[in-house]
CSV table of C-alpha atoms in Angstrom, one decimal:
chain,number,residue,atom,x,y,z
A,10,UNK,CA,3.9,-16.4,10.0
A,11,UNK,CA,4.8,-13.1,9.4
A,12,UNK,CA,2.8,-10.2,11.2
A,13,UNK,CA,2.9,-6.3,11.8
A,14,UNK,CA,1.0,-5.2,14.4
A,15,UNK,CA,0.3,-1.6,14.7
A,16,UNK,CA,-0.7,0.8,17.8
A,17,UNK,CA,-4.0,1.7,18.8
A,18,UNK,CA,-6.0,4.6,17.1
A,19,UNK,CA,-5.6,8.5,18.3
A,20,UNK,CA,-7.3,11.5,18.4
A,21,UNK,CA,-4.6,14.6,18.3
A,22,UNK,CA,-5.5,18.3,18.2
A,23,UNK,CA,-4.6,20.5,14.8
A,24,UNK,CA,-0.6,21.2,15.4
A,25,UNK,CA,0.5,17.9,17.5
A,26,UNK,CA,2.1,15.3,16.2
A,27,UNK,CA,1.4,11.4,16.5
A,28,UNK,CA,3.6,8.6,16.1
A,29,UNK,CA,2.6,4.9,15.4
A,30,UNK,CA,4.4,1.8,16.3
A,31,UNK,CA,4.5,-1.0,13.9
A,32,UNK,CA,5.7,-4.6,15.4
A,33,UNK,CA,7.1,-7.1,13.2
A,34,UNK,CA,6.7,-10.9,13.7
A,35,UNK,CA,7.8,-14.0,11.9
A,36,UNK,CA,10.5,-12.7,9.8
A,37,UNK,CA,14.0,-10.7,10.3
A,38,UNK,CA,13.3,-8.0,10.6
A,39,UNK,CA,16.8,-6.3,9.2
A,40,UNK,CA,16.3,-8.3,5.7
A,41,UNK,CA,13.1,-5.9,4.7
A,42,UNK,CA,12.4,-2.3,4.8
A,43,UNK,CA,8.8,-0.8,6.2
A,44,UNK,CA,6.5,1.4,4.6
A,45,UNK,CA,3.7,3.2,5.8
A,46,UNK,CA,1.3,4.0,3.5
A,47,UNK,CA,-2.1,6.0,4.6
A,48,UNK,CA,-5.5,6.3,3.7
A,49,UNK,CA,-8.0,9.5,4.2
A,50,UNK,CA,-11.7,8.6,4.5
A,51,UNK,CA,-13.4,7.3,1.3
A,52,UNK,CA,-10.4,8.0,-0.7
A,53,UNK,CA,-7.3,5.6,-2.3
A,54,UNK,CA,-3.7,4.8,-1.1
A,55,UNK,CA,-1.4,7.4,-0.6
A,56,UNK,CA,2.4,6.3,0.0
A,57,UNK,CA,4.1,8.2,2.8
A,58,UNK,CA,7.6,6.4,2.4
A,59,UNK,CA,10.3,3.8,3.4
A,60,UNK,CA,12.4,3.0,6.2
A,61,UNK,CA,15.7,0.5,5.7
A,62,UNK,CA,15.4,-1.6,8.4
A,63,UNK,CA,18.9,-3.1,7.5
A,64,UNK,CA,20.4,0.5,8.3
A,65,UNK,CA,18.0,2.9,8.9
A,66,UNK,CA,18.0,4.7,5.3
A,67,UNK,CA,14.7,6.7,4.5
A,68,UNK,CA,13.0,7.5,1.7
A,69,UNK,CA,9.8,10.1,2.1
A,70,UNK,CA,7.2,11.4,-0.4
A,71,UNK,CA,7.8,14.9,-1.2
A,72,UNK,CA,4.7,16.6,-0.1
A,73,UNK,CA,5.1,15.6,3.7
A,74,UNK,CA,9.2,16.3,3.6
A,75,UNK,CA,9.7,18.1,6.9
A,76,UNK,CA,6.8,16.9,8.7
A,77,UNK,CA,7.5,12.9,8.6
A,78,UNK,CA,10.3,11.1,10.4
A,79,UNK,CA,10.5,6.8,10.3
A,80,UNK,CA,12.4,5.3,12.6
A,81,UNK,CA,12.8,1.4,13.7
A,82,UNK,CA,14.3,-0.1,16.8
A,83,UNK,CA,16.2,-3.5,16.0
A,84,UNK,CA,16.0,-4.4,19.6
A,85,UNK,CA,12.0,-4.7,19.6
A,86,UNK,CA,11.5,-4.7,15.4
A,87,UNK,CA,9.5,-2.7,15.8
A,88,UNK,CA,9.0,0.5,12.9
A,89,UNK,CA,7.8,4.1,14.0
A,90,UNK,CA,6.4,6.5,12.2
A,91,UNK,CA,5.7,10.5,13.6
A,92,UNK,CA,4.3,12.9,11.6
A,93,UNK,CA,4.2,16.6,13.2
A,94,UNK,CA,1.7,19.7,12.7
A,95,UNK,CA,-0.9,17.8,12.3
A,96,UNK,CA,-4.1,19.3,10.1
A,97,UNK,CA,-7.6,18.4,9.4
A,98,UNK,CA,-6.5,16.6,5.8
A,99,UNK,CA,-4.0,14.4,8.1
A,100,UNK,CA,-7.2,12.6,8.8
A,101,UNK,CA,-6.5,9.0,7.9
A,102,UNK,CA,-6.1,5.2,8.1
A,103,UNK,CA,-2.1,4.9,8.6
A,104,UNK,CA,-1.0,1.2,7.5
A,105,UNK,CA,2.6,0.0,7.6
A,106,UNK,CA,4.1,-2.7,5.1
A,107,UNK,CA,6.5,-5.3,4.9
A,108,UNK,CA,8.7,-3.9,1.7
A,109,UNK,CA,9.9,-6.6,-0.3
A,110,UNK,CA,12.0,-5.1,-3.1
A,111,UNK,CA,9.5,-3.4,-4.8
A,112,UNK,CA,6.3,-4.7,-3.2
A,113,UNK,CA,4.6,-4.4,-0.4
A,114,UNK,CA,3.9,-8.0,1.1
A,115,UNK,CA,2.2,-7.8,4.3
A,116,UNK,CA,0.7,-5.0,5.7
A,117,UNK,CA,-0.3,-3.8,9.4
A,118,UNK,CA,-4.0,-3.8,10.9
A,119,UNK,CA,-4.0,0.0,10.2
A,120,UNK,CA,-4.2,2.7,12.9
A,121,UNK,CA,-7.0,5.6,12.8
A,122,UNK,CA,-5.5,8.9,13.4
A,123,UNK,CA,-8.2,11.4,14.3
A,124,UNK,CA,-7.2,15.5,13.4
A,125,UNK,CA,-10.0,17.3,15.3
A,126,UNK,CA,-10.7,20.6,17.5
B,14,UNK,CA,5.3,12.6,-10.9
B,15,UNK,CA,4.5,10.0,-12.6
B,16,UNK,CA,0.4,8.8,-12.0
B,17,UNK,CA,-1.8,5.9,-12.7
B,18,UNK,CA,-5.0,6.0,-13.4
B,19,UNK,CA,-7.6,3.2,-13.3
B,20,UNK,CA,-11.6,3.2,-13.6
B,21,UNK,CA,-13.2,4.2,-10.6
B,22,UNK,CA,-15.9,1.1,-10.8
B,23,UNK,CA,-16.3,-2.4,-12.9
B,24,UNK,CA,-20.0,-4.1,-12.3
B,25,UNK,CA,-19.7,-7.7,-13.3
B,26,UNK,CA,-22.2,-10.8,-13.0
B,27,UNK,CA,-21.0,-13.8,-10.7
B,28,UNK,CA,-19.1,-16.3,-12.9
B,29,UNK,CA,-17.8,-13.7,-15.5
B,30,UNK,CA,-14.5,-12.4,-16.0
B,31,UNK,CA,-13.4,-8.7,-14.9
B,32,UNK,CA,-10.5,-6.5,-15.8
B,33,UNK,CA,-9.3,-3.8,-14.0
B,34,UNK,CA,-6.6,-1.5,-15.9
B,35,UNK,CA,-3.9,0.8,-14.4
B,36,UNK,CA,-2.7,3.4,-17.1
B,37,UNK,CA,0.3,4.8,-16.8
B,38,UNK,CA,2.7,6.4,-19.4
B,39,UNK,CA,5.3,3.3,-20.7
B,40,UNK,CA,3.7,1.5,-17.6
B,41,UNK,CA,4.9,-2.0,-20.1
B,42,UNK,CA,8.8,-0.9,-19.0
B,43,UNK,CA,7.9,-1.3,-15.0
B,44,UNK,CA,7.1,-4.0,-12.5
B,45,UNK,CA,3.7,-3.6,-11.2
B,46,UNK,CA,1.4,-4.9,-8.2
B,47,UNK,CA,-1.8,-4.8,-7.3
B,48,UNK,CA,-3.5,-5.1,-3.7
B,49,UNK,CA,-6.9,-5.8,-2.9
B,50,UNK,CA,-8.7,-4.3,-0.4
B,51,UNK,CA,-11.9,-5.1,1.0
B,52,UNK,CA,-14.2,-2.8,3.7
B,53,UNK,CA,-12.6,-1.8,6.9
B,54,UNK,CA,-9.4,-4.0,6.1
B,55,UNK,CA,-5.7,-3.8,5.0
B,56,UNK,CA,-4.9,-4.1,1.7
B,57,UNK,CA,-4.0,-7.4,0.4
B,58,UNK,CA,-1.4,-8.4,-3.0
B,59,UNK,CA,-2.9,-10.3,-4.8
B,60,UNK,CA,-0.3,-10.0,-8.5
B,61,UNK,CA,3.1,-9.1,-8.1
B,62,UNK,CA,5.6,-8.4,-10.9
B,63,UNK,CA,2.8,-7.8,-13.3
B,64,UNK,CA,1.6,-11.3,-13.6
B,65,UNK,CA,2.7,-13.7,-10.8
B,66,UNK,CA,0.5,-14.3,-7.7
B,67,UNK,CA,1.8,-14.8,-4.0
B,68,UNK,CA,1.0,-18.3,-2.3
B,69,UNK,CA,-2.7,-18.3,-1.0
B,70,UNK,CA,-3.8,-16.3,-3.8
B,71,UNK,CA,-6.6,-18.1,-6.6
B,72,UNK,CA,-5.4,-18.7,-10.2
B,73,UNK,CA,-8.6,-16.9,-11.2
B,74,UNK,CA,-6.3,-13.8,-10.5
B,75,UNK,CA,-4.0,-12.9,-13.3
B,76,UNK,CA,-2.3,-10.1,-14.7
B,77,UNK,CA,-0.7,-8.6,-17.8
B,78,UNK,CA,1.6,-5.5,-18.8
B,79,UNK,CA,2.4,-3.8,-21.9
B,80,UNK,CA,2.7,-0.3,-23.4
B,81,UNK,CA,0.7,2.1,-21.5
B,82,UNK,CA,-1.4,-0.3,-19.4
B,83,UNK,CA,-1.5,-3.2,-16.8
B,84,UNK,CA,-4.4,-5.2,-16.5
B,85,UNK,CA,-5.8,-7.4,-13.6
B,86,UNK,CA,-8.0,-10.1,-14.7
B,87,UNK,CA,-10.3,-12.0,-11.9
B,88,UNK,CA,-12.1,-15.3,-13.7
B,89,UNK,CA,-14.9,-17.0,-12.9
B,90,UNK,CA,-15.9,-13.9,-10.3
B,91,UNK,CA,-17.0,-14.8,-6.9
B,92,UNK,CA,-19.3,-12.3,-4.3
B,93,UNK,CA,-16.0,-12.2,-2.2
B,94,UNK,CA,-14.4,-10.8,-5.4
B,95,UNK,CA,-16.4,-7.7,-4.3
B,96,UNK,CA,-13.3,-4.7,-3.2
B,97,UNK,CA,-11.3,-2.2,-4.1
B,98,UNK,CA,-8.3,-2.5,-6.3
B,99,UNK,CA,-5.2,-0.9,-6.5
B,100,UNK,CA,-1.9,-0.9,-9.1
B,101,UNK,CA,1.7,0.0,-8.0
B,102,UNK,CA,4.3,0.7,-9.5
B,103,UNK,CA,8.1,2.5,-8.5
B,104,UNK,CA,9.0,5.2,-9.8
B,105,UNK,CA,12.5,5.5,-11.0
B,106,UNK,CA,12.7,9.4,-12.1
B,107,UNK,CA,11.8,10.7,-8.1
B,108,UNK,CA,12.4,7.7,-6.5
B,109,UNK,CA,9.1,7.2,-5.8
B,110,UNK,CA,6.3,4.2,-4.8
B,111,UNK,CA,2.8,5.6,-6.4
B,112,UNK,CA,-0.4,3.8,-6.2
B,113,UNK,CA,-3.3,3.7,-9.4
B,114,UNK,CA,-6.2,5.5,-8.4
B,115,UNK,CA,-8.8,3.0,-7.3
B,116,UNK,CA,-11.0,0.6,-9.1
B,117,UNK,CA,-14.1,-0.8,-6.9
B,118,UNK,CA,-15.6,-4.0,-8.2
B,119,UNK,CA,-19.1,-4.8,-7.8
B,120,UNK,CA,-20.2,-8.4,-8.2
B,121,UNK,CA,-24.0,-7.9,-9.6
């Protein structure tokens, strides 16, 4: 059965960076692409972007353009994602997804990342 | 950017039918998704493609899409109906994925 399994929850200082592993199961891994997708406290979805897993191609939402990188190692399938400067506002439930064409078919446990003096 | 908007909350009685819509400007000429996503969990698809529903997923769950809004339909609503729900579409002009705004269902 398919499964993405996601690193454990962190607690960064305003300015570092984080970056969360994603572990794929149950499928090849190279025949999808992963998205991350995050989630600030009480509040909806926000998309982050896409990773090709097929040949590394990524596609990020404009407002964090410079401060987002996805990677993926074939070798593990396992997805990354590191986002740097962190603020307050980066506060957030990060989740990666299976991408399947358009949709997003099975998604990660989540990982808390914690922006705090 | 392109956005979609949805009710922030629907109230309906166990056993009755609720619809969710996602509003979007010529939404009827895109493919779109909707995830469910109960407390403290990951989101969940429940309608793909506007109206079909991956394996595991009730037939109460349906969907529709024309013009300038989707709609999820959940029959014959259960207490573990009771989430937050999402649209999705992809954005062609900037290449975009963008989510609907939230809908939370409460199951009275």
């Amino acid at each position: 059965q398919v499964q993405l399994v996601q690193s454990g929850a962190e607690v960064k200082k305003p300015g570092a960076s984080v970056k969360v592993s994603c572990k794929a199961s149950g499928y090849t891994f190279t025949s999808y692409g992963i998205s991350w997708v995050r989630q600030a406290p009480g509040q909806g979805l926000e998309w982050m972007g896409w990773i090709s897993a097929y040949n590394g191609n990524t596609n990020y939402a404009q407002k964090l353009q410079g401060r987002v990188t996805m990677t993926t190692d074939t070798s593990t399938s396992t997805a990354y994602m590191e986002l740097r400067s962190l603020r307050s506002d980066d506060t957030a439930v990060y989740y990666c997804a299976r991408k399947s064409d358009d949709i997003f078919d099975y998604w990660g446990q989540g990982t808390l990342v914690t922006v705090s003096s | 950017s392109y956005v979609l908007t949805q009710p922030p909350s629907v109230s309906v009685a166990p056993g009755q039918t609720a619809r969710i819509t996602c509003g979007g400007n010529n939404i009827g000429s895109k493919s779109v998704h909707w995830y469910q996503q109960k407390p403290g969990q990951a989101p969940v698809l429940v309608v793909y493609d506007d109206s079909d529903r991956p394996s595991g997923i009730p037939e109460r769950f349906s969907g529709s899409n024309s013009g300038n809004t989707a709609t999820l339909t959940i029959s014959r609503v259960e207490a573990g109906d009771e989430a937050d729900y999402y649209c999705q579409v992809w954005d062609s002009s900037s290449d975009h994925y963008v989510f609907g705004t939230g809908t939370k269902v409460t199951v009275l």
